[in-house]
Short mmCIF file of C-alpha atoms in Angstrom, two decimals:
data_model
loop_
_atom_site.label_atom_id
_atom_site.label_comp_id
_atom_site.label_asym_id
_atom_site.label_seq_id
_atom_site.Cartn_x
_atom_site.Cartn_y
_atom_site.Cartn_z
CA MET A 13 -21.34 21.42 -5.50
CA LEU A 14 -23.16 18.54 -7.12
CA GLN A 15 -24.23 16.66 -4.04
CA THR A 16 -25.63 17.43 -0.63
CA ALA A 17 -23.25 17.43 2.28
CA ASP A 18 -25.73 15.42 4.30
CA VAL A 19 -25.10 12.08 2.63
CA ASN A 20 -21.36 12.51 2.83
CA ASP A 21 -21.62 13.46 6.49
CA GLN A 22 -23.57 10.28 7.14
CA ILE A 23 -21.12 8.05 5.27
CA HIS A 24 -18.21 9.69 7.05
CA ALA A 25 -19.94 9.26 10.42
CA GLN A 26 -20.49 5.56 9.80
CA LEU A 27 -16.88 5.07 8.75
CA VAL A 28 -15.83 6.72 12.00
CA LYS A 29 -18.26 4.49 13.88
CA ALA A 30 -16.56 1.51 12.24
CA GLY A 31 -13.28 2.73 13.72
CA VAL A 32 -11.76 4.06 10.51
CA HIS A 33 -9.16 6.77 11.03
CA LEU A 34 -7.08 6.54 7.85
CA ALA A 35 -8.37 7.28 4.36
CA ALA A 36 -6.36 6.91 1.16
CA THR A 37 -8.16 8.65 -1.66
CA LEU A 38 -8.09 9.55 -5.32
CA PRO A 39 -10.79 11.88 -6.65
CA ASP A 40 -13.77 10.91 -8.75
CA ASP A 41 -16.56 13.33 -9.64
CA TRP A 42 -19.06 11.45 -7.52
CA LEU A 43 -16.78 11.08 -4.50
CA ASN A 44 -15.26 14.50 -4.20
CA GLY A 45 -17.76 15.54 -1.54
CA LEU A 46 -16.93 12.50 0.59
CA ILE A 47 -13.21 13.02 0.11
CA ARG A 48 -13.55 16.65 1.19
CA ARG A 49 -15.53 15.53 4.23
CA VAL A 50 -12.83 13.03 5.20
CA ALA A 51 -10.13 15.64 4.67
CA ARG A 52 -11.87 18.01 7.11
CA ASP A 53 -11.74 15.43 9.89
CA ASP A 54 -8.71 16.13 12.09
CA GLY A 55 -9.05 12.66 13.58
CA MET A 56 -8.71 10.97 10.19
CA ARG A 57 -5.30 10.62 8.51
CA HIS A 58 -5.94 11.59 4.91
CA ILE A 59 -3.51 10.29 2.29
CA PRO A 60 -4.18 11.55 -1.23
CA VAL A 61 -2.54 9.21 -3.77
CA GLY A 62 -1.58 9.44 -7.41
CA ARG A 63 -2.80 6.00 -8.41
CA GLU A 64 -5.50 3.82 -6.88
CA ALA A 65 -3.28 0.79 -6.27
CA GLU A 66 -1.30 2.97 -3.87
CA ALA A 67 -4.44 3.35 -1.80
CA ILE A 68 -4.88 -0.43 -1.68
CA ALA A 69 -1.28 -0.99 -0.57
CA ILE A 70 -1.42 1.85 1.98
CA CYS A 71 -4.52 0.33 3.55
CA ALA A 72 -2.88 -3.11 3.56
CA GLY A 73 0.15 -1.69 5.36
CA ALA A 74 -2.03 0.21 7.81
CA PHE A 75 -3.74 -3.05 8.73
CA PHE A 76 -0.49 -4.28 10.25
CA GLY A 77 -0.17 -1.08 12.24
CA GLY A 78 -3.51 -1.87 13.84
CA ALA A 79 -5.23 0.95 11.96
CA ARG A 80 -8.67 0.70 10.40
CA SER A 81 -8.59 2.31 7.00
CA VAL A 82 -10.57 2.92 3.83
CA ALA A 83 -9.65 3.38 0.18
CA ILE A 84 -11.99 5.89 -1.47
CA ILE A 85 -11.65 5.57 -5.24
CA GLY A 86 -13.62 5.67 -8.46
CA ASN A 87 -14.81 2.63 -10.36
CA THR A 88 -12.29 3.22 -13.15
CA GLY A 89 -9.51 3.26 -10.58
CA LEU A 90 -10.82 0.07 -9.05
CA LEU A 91 -10.36 -1.64 -12.39
CA THR A 92 -6.76 -0.42 -12.60
CA CYS A 93 -5.74 -2.08 -9.34
CA THR A 94 -7.41 -5.48 -9.29
CA GLY A 95 -4.03 -7.10 -9.97
CA GLU A 96 -2.52 -5.56 -6.85
CA MET A 97 -5.66 -6.40 -4.86
CA ALA A 98 -5.19 -10.02 -5.88
CA THR A 99 -1.42 -10.44 -5.61
CA LEU A 100 -1.11 -8.53 -2.35
CA CYS A 101 -4.43 -8.87 -0.54
CA LEU A 102 -5.58 -12.30 -1.72
CA ARG A 103 -2.05 -13.67 -1.61
CA HIS A 104 -1.58 -12.63 2.01
CA ALA A 105 -5.27 -12.65 3.09
CA ILE A 106 -5.29 -8.95 3.97
CA PRO A 107 -8.68 -7.17 4.27
CA VAL A 108 -8.99 -3.80 2.54
CA PHE A 109 -12.23 -1.80 2.64
CA CYS A 110 -12.92 0.13 -0.55
CA VAL A 111 -15.62 2.77 -1.02
CA VAL A 112 -16.18 3.11 -4.75
CA SER A 113 -18.46 5.16 -6.97
CA GLU A 114 -20.74 2.92 -9.03
CA ARG A 115 -19.74 4.57 -12.27
CA GLY A 116 -21.24 3.23 -15.47
CA SER A 117 -24.56 2.47 -13.81
CA ILE A 118 -27.77 2.67 -15.80
CA ASP A 119 -28.18 6.32 -14.84
CA ASP A 120 -24.57 7.26 -15.65
CA HIS A 121 -24.35 8.22 -19.29
CA MET A 122 -20.75 9.42 -19.39
CA ILE A 123 -19.29 7.70 -22.43
CA TYR A 124 -15.98 6.79 -20.82
CA GLN A 125 -17.75 4.90 -18.01
CA GLU A 126 -19.38 2.43 -20.39
CA VAL A 127 -17.05 -0.54 -19.91
CA GLN A 128 -16.82 -0.07 -16.15
CA GLY A 129 -20.59 -0.30 -15.86
CA ARG A 130 -20.71 -3.55 -17.77
CA ARG A 131 -17.65 -5.41 -16.55
CA THR A 132 -16.81 -4.35 -12.98
CA ILE A 133 -19.17 -6.72 -11.16
CA PRO A 134 -18.23 -9.78 -13.27
CA LEU A 135 -14.58 -8.94 -12.65
CA LEU A 136 -15.08 -8.73 -8.88
CA GLN A 137 -16.94 -12.03 -8.99
CA ALA A 138 -14.12 -13.63 -10.95
CA TYR A 139 -11.62 -12.60 -8.27
CA ASP A 140 -14.07 -13.50 -5.48
CA PHE A 141 -13.94 -9.98 -4.06
CA PRO A 142 -17.15 -9.44 -2.07
CA TYR A 143 -19.14 -6.25 -2.71
CA ARG A 144 -22.29 -4.45 -1.65
CA ILE A 145 -24.21 -1.70 -3.38
CA ILE A 146 -25.66 1.07 -1.21
CA ASP A 147 -28.50 2.80 -2.98
CA SER A 148 -30.43 4.54 -0.19
CA VAL A 149 -29.69 6.66 2.85
CA ASP A 150 -31.20 4.01 5.11
CA GLU A 151 -28.47 1.56 4.12
CA ILE A 152 -25.60 3.83 5.14
CA GLU A 153 -25.89 2.63 8.72
CA THR A 154 -24.86 -0.86 7.56
CA ILE A 155 -21.30 0.37 6.97
CA PRO A 156 -19.95 -0.70 10.40
CA ASP A 157 -21.37 -4.20 9.89
CA ALA A 158 -19.86 -4.30 6.41
CA TYR A 159 -16.54 -3.25 7.86
CA GLU A 160 -16.50 -6.06 10.44
CA TRP A 161 -17.62 -8.53 7.80
CA HIS A 162 -14.82 -7.58 5.42
CA ARG A 163 -12.24 -8.22 8.15
CA LEU A 164 -13.73 -11.66 8.63
CA GLN A 165 -13.54 -12.27 4.88
CA LYS A 166 -9.81 -11.35 4.87
CA ARG A 167 -9.82 -9.91 1.38
CA PRO A 168 -10.70 -6.70 -0.48
CA PHE A 169 -14.31 -5.62 -0.11
CA VAL A 170 -16.03 -3.05 -2.31
CA LEU A 171 -18.84 -0.83 -1.07
CA PHE A 172 -20.40 0.83 -4.09
CA LEU A 173 -22.16 4.16 -3.70
CA THR A 174 -24.82 4.78 -6.33
CA LYS A 175 -25.61 7.97 -8.15
CA LYS A 176 -29.05 7.98 -6.56
CA LEU A 177 -27.56 7.77 -3.07
CA LEU A 178 -25.17 10.59 -3.73
CA ARG A 179 -28.06 12.64 -5.16
CA LEU A 180 -26.19 13.74 -8.22
CA LYS A 181 -27.85 15.55 -11.05
CA LYS A 182 -28.53 13.64 -14.26
CA SER A 183 -25.42 13.55 -16.44
CA MET B 23 29.03 -3.02 -3.56
CA LYS B 24 27.23 -6.34 -3.67
CA THR B 25 23.60 -6.50 -2.59
CA ASN B 26 24.35 -9.03 0.11
CA ALA B 27 27.03 -6.75 1.59
CA ALA B 28 24.62 -3.82 1.61
CA MET B 29 21.98 -5.91 3.36
CA LYS B 30 24.46 -7.01 6.01
CA VAL B 31 25.26 -3.37 6.75
CA LEU B 32 21.57 -2.47 6.94
CA ALA B 33 20.92 -5.43 9.24
CA ALA B 34 23.70 -4.29 11.56
CA HIS B 35 22.14 -0.83 11.86
CA ARG B 36 18.49 -1.86 11.89
CA GLY B 37 17.79 -1.31 15.57
CA ASP B 38 14.05 -1.42 16.20
CA ALA B 39 13.02 -0.71 12.61
CA VAL B 40 10.14 -2.66 11.15
CA VAL B 41 11.07 -3.65 7.61
CA VAL B 42 8.97 -4.03 4.46
CA CYS B 43 10.65 -5.64 1.44
CA ALA B 44 9.70 -5.40 -2.21
CA LEU B 45 9.41 -8.79 -3.82
CA GLY B 46 12.46 -10.18 -5.60
CA THR B 47 16.02 -9.18 -4.82
CA ALA B 48 15.30 -6.98 -1.80
CA ALA B 49 13.10 -9.55 -0.10
CA ASN B 50 15.30 -12.52 -0.94
CA GLU B 51 18.52 -10.90 0.24
CA TRP B 52 17.01 -9.47 3.42
CA TRP B 53 15.58 -12.86 4.30
CA ALA B 54 18.90 -14.55 3.54
CA VAL B 55 20.76 -12.17 5.86
CA THR B 56 18.26 -11.80 8.71
CA ARG B 57 15.62 -14.57 8.69
CA SER B 58 13.58 -11.82 10.32
CA GLU B 59 9.90 -12.52 11.00
CA ASP B 60 9.11 -8.94 11.97
CA SER B 61 9.72 -8.02 8.34
CA PHE B 62 7.10 -8.22 5.62
CA TYR B 63 8.15 -9.77 2.31
CA MET B 64 5.85 -8.77 -0.52
CA HIS B 65 4.83 -11.67 -2.74
CA GLY B 66 3.06 -9.52 -5.29
CA ALA B 67 1.88 -6.01 -6.08
CA MET B 68 5.26 -5.20 -7.60
CA GLY B 69 5.83 -1.48 -7.21
CA PHE B 70 3.77 -1.04 -4.08
CA ALA B 71 6.04 -2.03 -1.20
CA ALA B 72 6.71 1.67 -0.60
CA SER B 73 2.98 2.40 -0.42
CA PHE B 74 2.47 -0.53 1.97
CA ALA B 75 5.32 0.80 4.13
CA LEU B 76 3.83 4.30 4.11
CA GLY B 77 0.50 2.98 5.37
CA LEU B 78 2.32 1.07 8.10
CA ALA B 79 4.54 4.02 9.01
CA VAL B 80 1.71 6.50 9.54
CA SER B 81 -0.10 3.90 11.66
CA ILE B 82 2.84 3.38 14.02
CA PRO B 83 4.40 6.85 14.00
CA GLU B 84 6.68 6.22 16.98
CA THR B 85 8.36 3.21 15.36
CA PRO B 86 10.99 3.44 12.64
CA VAL B 87 9.85 1.79 9.42
CA TRP B 88 12.16 0.89 6.57
CA VAL B 89 11.16 -0.09 3.08
CA LEU B 90 13.75 -2.07 1.12
CA ASN B 91 12.67 -1.34 -2.42
CA SER B 92 14.29 -2.20 -5.73
CA ASP B 93 14.83 -0.26 -8.92
CA GLY B 94 12.43 -2.49 -10.85
CA SER B 95 9.71 -2.05 -8.26
CA LEU B 96 10.28 1.69 -7.88
CA CYS B 97 9.92 2.15 -11.62
CA MET B 98 6.53 0.45 -11.53
CA ASN B 99 5.24 3.12 -9.16
CA LEU B 100 7.39 6.25 -9.19
CA GLY B 101 4.31 8.12 -8.00
CA CYS B 102 4.90 6.61 -4.56
CA LEU B 103 7.58 9.26 -4.09
CA LEU B 104 5.00 12.03 -4.49
CA THR B 105 2.68 10.41 -1.97
CA GLU B 106 5.57 9.88 0.44
CA ALA B 107 6.67 13.48 0.07
CA GLY B 108 3.11 14.66 0.56
CA GLN B 109 2.85 12.84 3.89
CA GLN B 110 6.41 13.55 5.15
CA PRO B 111 6.44 10.54 7.52
CA LYS B 112 9.22 11.22 10.00
CA ASN B 113 9.66 7.53 10.81
CA LEU B 114 10.05 6.22 7.23
CA LYS B 115 13.36 5.46 5.51
CA HIS B 116 13.23 4.35 1.87
CA PHE B 117 16.15 2.26 0.56
CA VAL B 118 16.30 1.27 -3.11
CA VAL B 119 18.52 -1.53 -4.35
CA ASP B 120 19.67 -0.15 -7.69
CA ASN B 121 21.34 -2.95 -9.63
CA GLN B 122 20.27 -1.71 -13.06
CA CYS B 123 18.64 -5.02 -13.93
CA TYR B 124 15.82 -7.39 -13.15
CA ARG B 125 18.04 -9.81 -11.29
CA THR B 126 15.49 -12.50 -10.49
CA VAL B 127 14.59 -12.81 -14.15
CA SER B 128 18.06 -13.58 -15.47
CA ASN B 129 19.51 -10.07 -15.15
CA MET B 130 17.44 -8.61 -17.93
CA PRO B 131 18.32 -4.90 -18.18
CA MET B 132 16.30 -2.21 -16.44
CA VAL B 133 14.44 0.31 -18.53
CA ASN B 134 16.83 3.21 -19.27
CA GLN B 135 19.62 1.14 -17.74
CA ASN B 136 22.33 3.33 -16.14
CA GLY B 137 20.45 6.43 -17.24
CA ALA B 138 18.37 7.20 -14.16
CA ASP B 139 19.29 8.90 -10.89
CA TYR B 140 16.58 7.77 -8.50
CA ALA B 141 17.86 9.99 -5.70
CA ALA B 142 17.45 13.02 -7.95
CA ILE B 143 13.95 11.85 -8.85
CA ALA B 144 13.12 11.51 -5.15
CA ARG B 145 14.43 15.02 -4.43
CA ALA B 146 12.43 16.43 -7.30
CA ALA B 147 9.33 14.70 -5.93
CA GLY B 148 9.74 16.56 -2.65
CA ILE B 149 11.88 14.28 -0.48
CA ASP B 150 14.61 16.61 0.77
CA ARG B 151 16.92 14.06 2.37
CA THR B 152 18.42 11.70 -0.21
CA MET B 153 21.70 9.88 -0.65
CA THR B 154 23.42 7.59 -3.14
CA VAL B 155 25.88 5.03 -1.76
CA ASP B 156 27.92 2.54 -3.79
CA ASP B 157 30.31 1.20 -1.16
CA ALA B 158 29.52 -0.99 1.86
CA GLU B 159 32.03 0.71 4.14
CA GLU B 160 30.65 4.11 3.23
CA LEU B 161 27.13 2.84 3.88
CA ASP B 162 28.28 1.60 7.27
CA ARG B 163 29.66 5.06 8.06
CA LYS B 164 26.53 6.85 6.84
CA MET B 165 23.93 4.69 8.58
CA PRO B 166 24.06 6.48 11.97
CA GLU B 167 23.34 9.75 10.15
CA ILE B 168 20.52 8.16 8.16
CA ASN B 169 19.02 6.63 11.29
CA ALA B 170 19.24 9.86 13.27
CA ALA B 171 17.70 12.09 10.61
CA PRO B 172 13.94 12.48 10.36
CA GLY B 173 12.16 10.84 7.48
CA PRO B 174 11.34 10.65 4.78
CA TYR B 175 14.89 9.74 3.79
CA PHE B 176 15.61 8.15 0.42
CA VAL B 177 18.78 6.09 0.02
CA ARG B 178 19.84 4.74 -3.34
CA LEU B 179 22.01 1.65 -2.87
CA ARG B 180 23.99 1.47 -6.07
CA VAL B 181 25.01 -2.20 -6.25
CA GLU B 182 26.61 -4.50 -8.80
CA ALA B 183 24.41 -6.38 -11.23
CA GLU B 184 26.18 -9.63 -10.25
CA PRO B 185 25.86 -11.79 -13.36
CA GLU B 186 26.99 -14.85 -11.40
CA TYR B 187 24.13 -14.30 -8.99
CA ARG B 188 22.93 -17.34 -7.08
CA ARG B 189 19.39 -17.34 -5.78
CA PRO B 190 19.24 -17.16 -1.95
CA PRO B 191 17.44 -19.93 -0.08
CA PRO B 192 13.66 -19.68 -0.34
CA PHE B 193 11.37 -18.39 2.39
CA SER B 194 10.20 -21.17 4.66
CA TYR B 195 6.67 -19.70 4.90
CA GLU B 196 4.43 -17.67 2.65
CA GLY B 197 1.05 -16.07 1.96
CA PRO B 198 -1.38 -16.04 4.91
CA GLU B 199 1.25 -17.48 7.26
CA MET B 200 3.44 -14.46 6.56
CA LYS B 201 0.51 -12.22 7.45
CA TYR B 202 0.05 -13.88 10.82
CA ARG B 203 3.74 -14.17 11.67
CA PHE B 204 4.33 -10.50 10.79
CA GLY B 205 1.18 -9.28 12.51
CA ARG B 206 1.80 -11.29 15.65
CA ALA B 207 5.42 -10.12 15.72
CA LEU B 208 4.26 -6.49 15.60
CA GLU B 209 1.64 -7.09 18.29
CA LYS B 210 4.34 -8.50 20.55
CA LYS B 211 6.98 -5.91 19.66
CA LEU B 212 4.80 -2.80 19.74
CA GLY B 213 1.97 -3.75 22.09
CA ILE B 214 -0.63 -3.02 19.42
CA LYS B 215 -3.65 -5.03 18.32
CA VAL B 216 -3.50 -6.11 14.69
CA PHE B 217 -6.00 -8.95 14.99
CA GLY B 218 -9.31 -9.01 16.82
CA PRO B 219 -10.24 -11.18 19.80
CA THR B 220 -11.22 -14.09 17.57
CA GLY B 221 -8.16 -13.92 15.39
CA PHE B 222 -9.22 -12.03 12.28
#
């Protein structure tokens, strides 16, 4: 296992504290520990998907069922579904909380993450999707506040988890 | 079977089902027949009405949820069938209007027009209960069985392409207003809280 369970336990605990009990997920190397943690929670409905935009739409639908949800996806997947985030969530003002690996960061040297690292933030800014980068364990406890804030913003919100936070080995 | 006739049959058998419509033909025809405000009409994210409906269905497991999908939308996200099968939501029924064309864009032909059996695809994805219906009277006869059976249930509505198609009247509300009308309708109907105490 690449990362300690402790950080994932803390992120999961803060999601629960925020009232989240539905998680739609698609694996990414950095997030597999968190996804496994969510999957072990009997109180959390776990919906593995085949494409990230499904996770966005599932969370949007869950909103109308009164459920608090999270989409846990990789940065590459985030780029694949910005169209759906815009035409569904911006169009209808539906909040969706996304937890996303900050792939392509300065300490991520995987060649196929290059473009994501350079263009993801400008793309989010172009769509006016708010985001926050969590880089230290101390910041994990801000997740419930971030969750409330994203509902107020009525649009997709991206919470990036950094490599440093997830305590991954150098790639 | 014409799409409008199929929608009239579905409307007659709807009961308490909450309905999610894919944008285009399904949404337009359902609105034309029902004017229902406790239905959600997608204005975008083509291909993802079924995913939206799945998220809704698992959140209100005691309430029947229908998704009125279309062949064009389904083909943009066939993977939704795998996700649906993986979750096995007992309260979800998945109808697909299969008219073999993109009707709202001048009847341009569907990819692999007439060559795909969506019910067979759904079965192969892991949805055991599927049906293809091409006649309104038959649909009317089958609906009690479809309603009574546990989900997921996939129903392919094989309808005519209708080259003389006339666009139904437009929705009288859209975007954020649809969110609030739909959400408030579900709060009232189901006794749930969609919005917080200050409205968001």
